[in-house]
Short mmCIF file of C-alpha atoms in Angstrom, two decimals:
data_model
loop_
_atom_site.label_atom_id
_atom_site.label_comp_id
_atom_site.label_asym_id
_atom_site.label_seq_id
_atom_site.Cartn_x
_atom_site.Cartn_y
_atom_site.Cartn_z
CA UNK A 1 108.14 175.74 248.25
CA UNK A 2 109.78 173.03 246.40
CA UNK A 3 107.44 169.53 245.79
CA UNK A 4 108.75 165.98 246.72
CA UNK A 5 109.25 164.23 243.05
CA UNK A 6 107.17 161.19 245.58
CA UNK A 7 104.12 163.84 245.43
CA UNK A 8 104.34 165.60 241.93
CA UNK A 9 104.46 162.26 239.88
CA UNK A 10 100.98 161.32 240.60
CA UNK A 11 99.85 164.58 240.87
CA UNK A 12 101.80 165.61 237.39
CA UNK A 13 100.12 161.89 235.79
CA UNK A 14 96.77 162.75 236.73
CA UNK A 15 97.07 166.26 235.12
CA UNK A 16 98.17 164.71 231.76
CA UNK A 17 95.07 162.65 232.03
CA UNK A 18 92.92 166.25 232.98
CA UNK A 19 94.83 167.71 229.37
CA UNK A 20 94.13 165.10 227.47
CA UNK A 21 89.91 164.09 228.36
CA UNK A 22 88.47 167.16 226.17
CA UNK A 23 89.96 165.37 223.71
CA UNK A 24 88.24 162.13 224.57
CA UNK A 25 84.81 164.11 225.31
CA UNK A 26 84.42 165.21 221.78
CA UNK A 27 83.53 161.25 221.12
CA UNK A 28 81.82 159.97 224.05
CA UNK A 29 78.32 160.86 224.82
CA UNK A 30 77.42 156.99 225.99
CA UNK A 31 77.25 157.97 229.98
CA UNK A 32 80.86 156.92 230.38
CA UNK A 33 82.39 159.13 233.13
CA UNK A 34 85.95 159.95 234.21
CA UNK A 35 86.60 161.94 237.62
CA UNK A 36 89.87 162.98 239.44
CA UNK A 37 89.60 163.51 243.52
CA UNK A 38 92.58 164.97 245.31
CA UNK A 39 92.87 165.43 249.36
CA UNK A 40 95.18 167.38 251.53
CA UNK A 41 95.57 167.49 255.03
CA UNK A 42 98.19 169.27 256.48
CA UNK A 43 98.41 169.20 260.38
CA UNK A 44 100.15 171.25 262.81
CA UNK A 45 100.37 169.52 266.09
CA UNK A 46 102.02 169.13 269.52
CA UNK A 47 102.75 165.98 271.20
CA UNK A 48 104.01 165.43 274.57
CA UNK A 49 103.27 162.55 277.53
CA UNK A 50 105.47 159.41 278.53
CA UNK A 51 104.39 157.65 275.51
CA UNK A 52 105.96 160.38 273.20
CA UNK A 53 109.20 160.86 275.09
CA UNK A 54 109.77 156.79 275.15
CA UNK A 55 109.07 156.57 270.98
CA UNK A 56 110.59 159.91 270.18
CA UNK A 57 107.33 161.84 269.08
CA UNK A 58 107.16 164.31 271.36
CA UNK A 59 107.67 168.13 270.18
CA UNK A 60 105.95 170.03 267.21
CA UNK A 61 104.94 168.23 264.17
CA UNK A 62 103.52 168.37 260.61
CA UNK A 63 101.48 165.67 259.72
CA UNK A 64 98.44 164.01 258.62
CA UNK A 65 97.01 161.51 260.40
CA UNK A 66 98.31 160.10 263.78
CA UNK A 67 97.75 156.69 264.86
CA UNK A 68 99.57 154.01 266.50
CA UNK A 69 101.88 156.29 268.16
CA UNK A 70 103.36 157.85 264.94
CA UNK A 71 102.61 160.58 262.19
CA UNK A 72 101.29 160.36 259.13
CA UNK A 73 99.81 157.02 260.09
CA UNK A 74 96.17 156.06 259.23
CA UNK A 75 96.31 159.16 256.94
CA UNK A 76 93.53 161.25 254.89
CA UNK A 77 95.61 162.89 251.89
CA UNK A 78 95.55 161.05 248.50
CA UNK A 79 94.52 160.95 244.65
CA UNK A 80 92.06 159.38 243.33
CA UNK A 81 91.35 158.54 239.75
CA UNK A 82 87.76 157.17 239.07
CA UNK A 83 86.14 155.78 235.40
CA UNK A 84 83.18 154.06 234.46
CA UNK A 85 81.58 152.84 231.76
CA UNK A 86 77.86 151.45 230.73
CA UNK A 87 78.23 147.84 228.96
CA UNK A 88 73.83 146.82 228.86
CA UNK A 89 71.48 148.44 229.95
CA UNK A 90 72.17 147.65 233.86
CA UNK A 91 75.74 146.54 233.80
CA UNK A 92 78.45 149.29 233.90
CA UNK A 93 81.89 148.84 234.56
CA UNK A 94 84.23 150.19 236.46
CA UNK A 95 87.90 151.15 237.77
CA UNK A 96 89.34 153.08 240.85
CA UNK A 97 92.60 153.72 241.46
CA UNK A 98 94.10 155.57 244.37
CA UNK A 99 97.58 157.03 245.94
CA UNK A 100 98.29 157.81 249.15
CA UNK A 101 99.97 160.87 250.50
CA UNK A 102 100.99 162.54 253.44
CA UNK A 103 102.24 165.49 254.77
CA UNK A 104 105.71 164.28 253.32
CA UNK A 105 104.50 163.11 249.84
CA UNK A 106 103.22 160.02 248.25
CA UNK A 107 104.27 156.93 250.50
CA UNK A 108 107.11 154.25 249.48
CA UNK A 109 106.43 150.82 249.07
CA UNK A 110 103.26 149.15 249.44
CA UNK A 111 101.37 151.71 251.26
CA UNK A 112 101.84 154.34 248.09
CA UNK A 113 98.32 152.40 247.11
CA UNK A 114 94.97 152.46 248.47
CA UNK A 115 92.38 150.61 247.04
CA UNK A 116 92.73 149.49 243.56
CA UNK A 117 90.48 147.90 242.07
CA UNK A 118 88.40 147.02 238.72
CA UNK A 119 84.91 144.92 238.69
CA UNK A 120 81.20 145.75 237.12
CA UNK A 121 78.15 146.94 238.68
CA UNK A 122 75.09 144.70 238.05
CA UNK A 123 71.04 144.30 238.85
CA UNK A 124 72.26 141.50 240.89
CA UNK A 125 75.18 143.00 242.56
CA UNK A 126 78.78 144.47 242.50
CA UNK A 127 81.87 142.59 242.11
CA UNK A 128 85.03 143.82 241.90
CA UNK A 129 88.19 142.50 242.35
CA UNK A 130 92.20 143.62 242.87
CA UNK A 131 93.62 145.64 246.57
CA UNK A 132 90.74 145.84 248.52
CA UNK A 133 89.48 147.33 252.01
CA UNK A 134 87.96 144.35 254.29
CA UNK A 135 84.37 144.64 254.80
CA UNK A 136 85.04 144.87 258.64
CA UNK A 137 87.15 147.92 257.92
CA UNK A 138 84.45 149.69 255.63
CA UNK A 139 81.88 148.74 257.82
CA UNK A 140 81.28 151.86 260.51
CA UNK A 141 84.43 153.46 259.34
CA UNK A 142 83.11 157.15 258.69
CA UNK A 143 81.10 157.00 262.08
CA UNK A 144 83.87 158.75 264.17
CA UNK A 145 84.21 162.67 262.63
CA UNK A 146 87.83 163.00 263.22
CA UNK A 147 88.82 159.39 261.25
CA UNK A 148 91.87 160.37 259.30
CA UNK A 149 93.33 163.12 261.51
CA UNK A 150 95.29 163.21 264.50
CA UNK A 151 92.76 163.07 266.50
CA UNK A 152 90.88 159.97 265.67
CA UNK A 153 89.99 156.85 267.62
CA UNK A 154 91.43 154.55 265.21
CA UNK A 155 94.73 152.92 266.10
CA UNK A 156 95.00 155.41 269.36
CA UNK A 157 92.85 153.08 271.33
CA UNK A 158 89.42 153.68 270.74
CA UNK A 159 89.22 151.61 267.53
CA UNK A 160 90.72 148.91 266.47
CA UNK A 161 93.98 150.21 263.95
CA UNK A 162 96.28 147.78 261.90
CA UNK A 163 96.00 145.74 258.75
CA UNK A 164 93.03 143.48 260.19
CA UNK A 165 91.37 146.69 261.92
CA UNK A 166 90.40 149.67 260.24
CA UNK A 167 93.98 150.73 258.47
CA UNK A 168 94.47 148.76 255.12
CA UNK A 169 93.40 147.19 252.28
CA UNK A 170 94.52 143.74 250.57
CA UNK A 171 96.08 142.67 247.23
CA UNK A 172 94.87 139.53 245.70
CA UNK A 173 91.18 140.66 246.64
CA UNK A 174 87.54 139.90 245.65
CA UNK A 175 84.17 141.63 246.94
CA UNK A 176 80.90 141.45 246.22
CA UNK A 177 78.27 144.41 247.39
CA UNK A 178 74.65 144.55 247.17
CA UNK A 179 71.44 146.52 248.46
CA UNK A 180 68.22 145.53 249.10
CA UNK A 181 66.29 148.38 250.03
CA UNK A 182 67.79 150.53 252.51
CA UNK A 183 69.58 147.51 253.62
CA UNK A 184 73.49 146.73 252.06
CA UNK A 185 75.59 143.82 252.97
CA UNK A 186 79.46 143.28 251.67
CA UNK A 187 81.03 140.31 251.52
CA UNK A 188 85.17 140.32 250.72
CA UNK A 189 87.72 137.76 250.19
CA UNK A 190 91.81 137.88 250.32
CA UNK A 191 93.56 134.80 248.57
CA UNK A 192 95.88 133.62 250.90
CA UNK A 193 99.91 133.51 249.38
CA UNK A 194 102.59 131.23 250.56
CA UNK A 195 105.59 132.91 252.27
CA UNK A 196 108.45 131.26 253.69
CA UNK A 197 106.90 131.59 257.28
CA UNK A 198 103.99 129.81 256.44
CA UNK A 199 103.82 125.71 257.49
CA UNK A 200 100.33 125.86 256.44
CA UNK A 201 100.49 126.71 253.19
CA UNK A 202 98.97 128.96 251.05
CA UNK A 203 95.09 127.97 251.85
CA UNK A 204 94.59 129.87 254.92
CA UNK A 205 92.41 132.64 253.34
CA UNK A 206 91.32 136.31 254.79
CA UNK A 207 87.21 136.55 255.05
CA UNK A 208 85.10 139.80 255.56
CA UNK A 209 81.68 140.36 255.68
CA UNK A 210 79.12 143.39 257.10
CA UNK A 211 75.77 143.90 256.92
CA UNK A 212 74.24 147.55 257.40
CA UNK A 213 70.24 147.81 258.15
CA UNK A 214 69.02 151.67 258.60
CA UNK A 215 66.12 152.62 260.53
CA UNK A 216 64.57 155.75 260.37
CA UNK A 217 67.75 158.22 262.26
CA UNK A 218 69.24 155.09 263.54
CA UNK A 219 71.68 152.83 261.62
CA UNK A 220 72.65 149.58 262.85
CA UNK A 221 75.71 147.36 261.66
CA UNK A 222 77.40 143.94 262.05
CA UNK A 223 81.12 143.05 260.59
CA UNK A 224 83.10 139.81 260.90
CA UNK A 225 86.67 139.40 260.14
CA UNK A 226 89.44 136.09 259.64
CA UNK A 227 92.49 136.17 258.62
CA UNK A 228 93.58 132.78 260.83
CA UNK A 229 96.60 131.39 259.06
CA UNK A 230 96.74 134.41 256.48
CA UNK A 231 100.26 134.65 254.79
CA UNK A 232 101.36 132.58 257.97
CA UNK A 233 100.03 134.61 260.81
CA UNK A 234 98.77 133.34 263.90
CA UNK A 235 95.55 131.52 264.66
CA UNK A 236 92.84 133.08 266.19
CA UNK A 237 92.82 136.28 264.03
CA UNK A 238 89.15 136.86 263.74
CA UNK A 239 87.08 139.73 264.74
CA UNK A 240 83.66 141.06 265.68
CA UNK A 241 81.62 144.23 265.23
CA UNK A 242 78.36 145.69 266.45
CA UNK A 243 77.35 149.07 266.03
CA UNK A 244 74.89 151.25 266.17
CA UNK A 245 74.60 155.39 265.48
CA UNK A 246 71.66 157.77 265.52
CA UNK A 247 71.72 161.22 263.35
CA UNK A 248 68.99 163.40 263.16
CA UNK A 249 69.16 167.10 262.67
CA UNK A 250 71.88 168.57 264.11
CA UNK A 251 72.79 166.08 266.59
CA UNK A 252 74.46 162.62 266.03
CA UNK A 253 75.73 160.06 267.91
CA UNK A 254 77.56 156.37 267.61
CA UNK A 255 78.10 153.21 269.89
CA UNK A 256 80.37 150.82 268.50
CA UNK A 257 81.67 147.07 270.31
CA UNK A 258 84.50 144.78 268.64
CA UNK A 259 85.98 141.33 269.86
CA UNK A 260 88.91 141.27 268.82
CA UNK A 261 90.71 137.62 268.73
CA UNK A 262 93.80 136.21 270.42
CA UNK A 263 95.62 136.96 267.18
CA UNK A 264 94.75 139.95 267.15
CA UNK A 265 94.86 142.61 270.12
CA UNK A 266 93.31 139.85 272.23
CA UNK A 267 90.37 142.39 274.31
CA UNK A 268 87.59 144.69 273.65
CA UNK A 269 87.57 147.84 272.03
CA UNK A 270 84.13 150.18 273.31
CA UNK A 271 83.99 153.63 271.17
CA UNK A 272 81.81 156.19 271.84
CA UNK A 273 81.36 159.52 269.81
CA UNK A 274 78.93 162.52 269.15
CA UNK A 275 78.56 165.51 267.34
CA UNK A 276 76.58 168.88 267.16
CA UNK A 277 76.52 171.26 264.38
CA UNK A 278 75.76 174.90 264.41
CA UNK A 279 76.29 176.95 261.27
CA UNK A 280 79.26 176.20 259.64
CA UNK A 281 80.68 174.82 263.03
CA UNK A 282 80.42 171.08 264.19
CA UNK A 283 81.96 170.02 268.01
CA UNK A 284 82.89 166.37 268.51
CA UNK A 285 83.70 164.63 271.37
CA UNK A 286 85.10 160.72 271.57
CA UNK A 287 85.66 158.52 274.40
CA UNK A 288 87.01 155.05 273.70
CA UNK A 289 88.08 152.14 276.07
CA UNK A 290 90.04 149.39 275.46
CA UNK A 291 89.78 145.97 277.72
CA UNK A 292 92.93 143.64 277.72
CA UNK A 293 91.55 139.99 278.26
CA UNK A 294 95.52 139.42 279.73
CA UNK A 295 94.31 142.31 282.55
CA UNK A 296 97.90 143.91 281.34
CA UNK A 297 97.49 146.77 278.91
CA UNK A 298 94.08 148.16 279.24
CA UNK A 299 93.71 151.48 277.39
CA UNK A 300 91.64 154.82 277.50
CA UNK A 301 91.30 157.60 274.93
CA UNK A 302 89.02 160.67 274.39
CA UNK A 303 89.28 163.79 272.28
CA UNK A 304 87.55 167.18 272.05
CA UNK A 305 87.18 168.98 269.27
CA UNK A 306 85.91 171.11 266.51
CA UNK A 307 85.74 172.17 262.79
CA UNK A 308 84.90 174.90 260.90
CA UNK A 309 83.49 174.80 257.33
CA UNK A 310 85.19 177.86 255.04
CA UNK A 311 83.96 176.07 251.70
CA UNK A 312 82.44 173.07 250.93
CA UNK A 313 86.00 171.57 249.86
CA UNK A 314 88.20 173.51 252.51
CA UNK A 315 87.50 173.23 256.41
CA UNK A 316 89.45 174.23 259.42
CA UNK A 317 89.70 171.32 262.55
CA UNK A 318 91.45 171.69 265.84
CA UNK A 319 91.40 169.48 269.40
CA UNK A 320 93.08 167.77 271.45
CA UNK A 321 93.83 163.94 272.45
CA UNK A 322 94.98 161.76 274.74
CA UNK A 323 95.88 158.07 274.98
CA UNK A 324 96.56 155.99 278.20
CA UNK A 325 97.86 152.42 278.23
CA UNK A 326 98.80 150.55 281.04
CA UNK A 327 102.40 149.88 280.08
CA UNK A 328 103.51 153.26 277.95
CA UNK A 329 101.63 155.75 279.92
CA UNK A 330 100.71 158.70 278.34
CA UNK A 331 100.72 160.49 274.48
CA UNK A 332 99.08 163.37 274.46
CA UNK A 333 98.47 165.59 271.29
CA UNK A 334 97.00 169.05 270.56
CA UNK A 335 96.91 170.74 267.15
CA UNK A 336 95.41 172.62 263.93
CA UNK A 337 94.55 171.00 260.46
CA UNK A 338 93.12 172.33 257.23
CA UNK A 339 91.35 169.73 254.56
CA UNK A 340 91.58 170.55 251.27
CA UNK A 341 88.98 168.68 248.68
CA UNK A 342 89.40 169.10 245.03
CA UNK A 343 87.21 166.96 243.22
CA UNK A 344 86.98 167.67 238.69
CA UNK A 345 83.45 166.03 238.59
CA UNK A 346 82.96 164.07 235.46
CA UNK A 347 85.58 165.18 233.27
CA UNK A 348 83.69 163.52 230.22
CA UNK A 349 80.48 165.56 229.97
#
């Protein structure tokens, strides 16, 4: 099977970086660490419905990650490279840089990057700045067990997708994170730049913040999003998000609520979602509506499914899905997908 040159360059880079750390661990015994995490998800699915036949998607498909009505969208796959380094006694900093890739390789243009970022970890906090998730994004994300495949809620109307939902990160960034307790809040900043669609200026600036409390099984959220005015987009671009989830045991389960503004999808999203394990086996089920304040494009979506655990860094998932707006009808989608974790552990020790 021949590569795309878009994958094998990172992939090649990072394993330059792999031949060359025993070199590095010979002198470094000060708790500095250095750590390479790469994820694969190929999927084999199925898609058919109205929706599909008006956009073109409908047939078989290899992807990873479906969302907004097209593949490899809202993805899992990428390659991380992770380093650290202790500067006092309680201050260590820090750098993450990651890649994103699909099914067809690393992506072009400015979606080849997830979240880059540099900052240092301190008794009073973490700040970090450079392309950074939103704190309304991070904020729940993991609470639905199919995010990231073709099967999640995410952009296919159970949660909100896009830029200002749960499907990007933002250059010119700053974040601060900090726990008290059990108890974390995040607080995240985008500088606004001027563009030549922008009246406004170049003051309009993208705010985030969340705020998780745990207690006991149950963990409870808030999130709040605006980007009014940001790189001249519309007004009313803010957002709201309650949650709450319960896991105990086998069993788990998640409620989640956002308000979404005028500038944004302008309605409700409701999301619903629980799990069972047995063995090596979990079963999920979602449900998520979506309320149109214009009464013209409510939505509904649910999936069944499952996953099977072969290794700790391999598992097996399978389901099916369905979305149903108002105006495009129905995209339905069945299929197969195997992750793949490979993670090096601290390359340094």
């Amino acid at each position: 099977m021949k590569l795309s040159p878009r994958l094998t360059a990172p992939i090649f880079g990072a394993f330059s970086l792999l031949c060359a750390m025993p070199l590095l661990a010979q002198s470094t015994d000060d708790g500095s660490e250095f750590s390479l995490l790469l994820r694969v998800q190929p999927e084999w699915v199925y898609v058919d419905g109205n929706a599909a036949d008006a956009a073109g998607t409908d047939g078989f498909d290899i992807t990873d990650g479906w969302g907004a009505g097209k593949p490899n969208t809202l993805n899992w796959g990428g390659l991380f490279i992770n380093g650290s380094h202790p500067i006092g006694a309680q201050t260590r900093a820090f750098v993450h840089v990651g890649f994103n890739i699909d099914a067809e390789g690393l992506k072009d243009g400015d979606s080849k990057n997830r979240q880059v970022y540099a900052g240092i970890d301190t008794a009073v906090g973490e700040f970090s700045a450079g392309r950074i998730q939103t704190a309304y994004k991070a904020a729940g994300l993991g609470w639905d067990p199919l995010n990231a495949t073709f099967l999640q809620a995410r952009g296919n109307g159970g949660r909100s997708g896009g830029a200002l939902g749960h499907g990007a990160q933002f250059d010119r960034s700053v974040t601060y994170r900090q726990n008290f307790g059990g108890a974390s809040i995040r607080v995240m900043a985008s500088l606004d730049d001027e563009v030549a669609s922008d009246a406004t200026g170049d003051d309009d600036h993208l705010t985030s913040a969340s705020i998780r409390l745990p207690a006991g099984p149950i963990e409870l959220i808030g999130a709040y999003l605006d980007a009014s005015g940001y790189e001249g987009g519309p007004d009313d671009r803010d957002a709201l998000k309650l949650g709450a989830r319960y896991s105990e045991g086998a069993w788990s389960g998640a409620l989640m609520h956002e308000r979404r503004g005028e500038g944004l999808e302008n309605g409700n999203f409701t999301f619903l979602s629980g799990s069972y394990k047995q063995g090596d086996w979990r079963f999920m089920a979602n449900l998520g509506l979506f309320s149109d304040d214009n009464n013209a494009n409510d939505g509904e979506y649910f999936a069944l499914a499952a996953r099977y655990e072969l290794h700790n860094m391999v598992s097996v998932h399978g389901g099916v899905r369905q979305l149903d707006r108002d105006l495009t009808g129905k995209e339905r989608v069945a299929g197969l997908g195997l992750r793949i974790l490979l993670n090096s552990g601290n390359l340094l020790n």
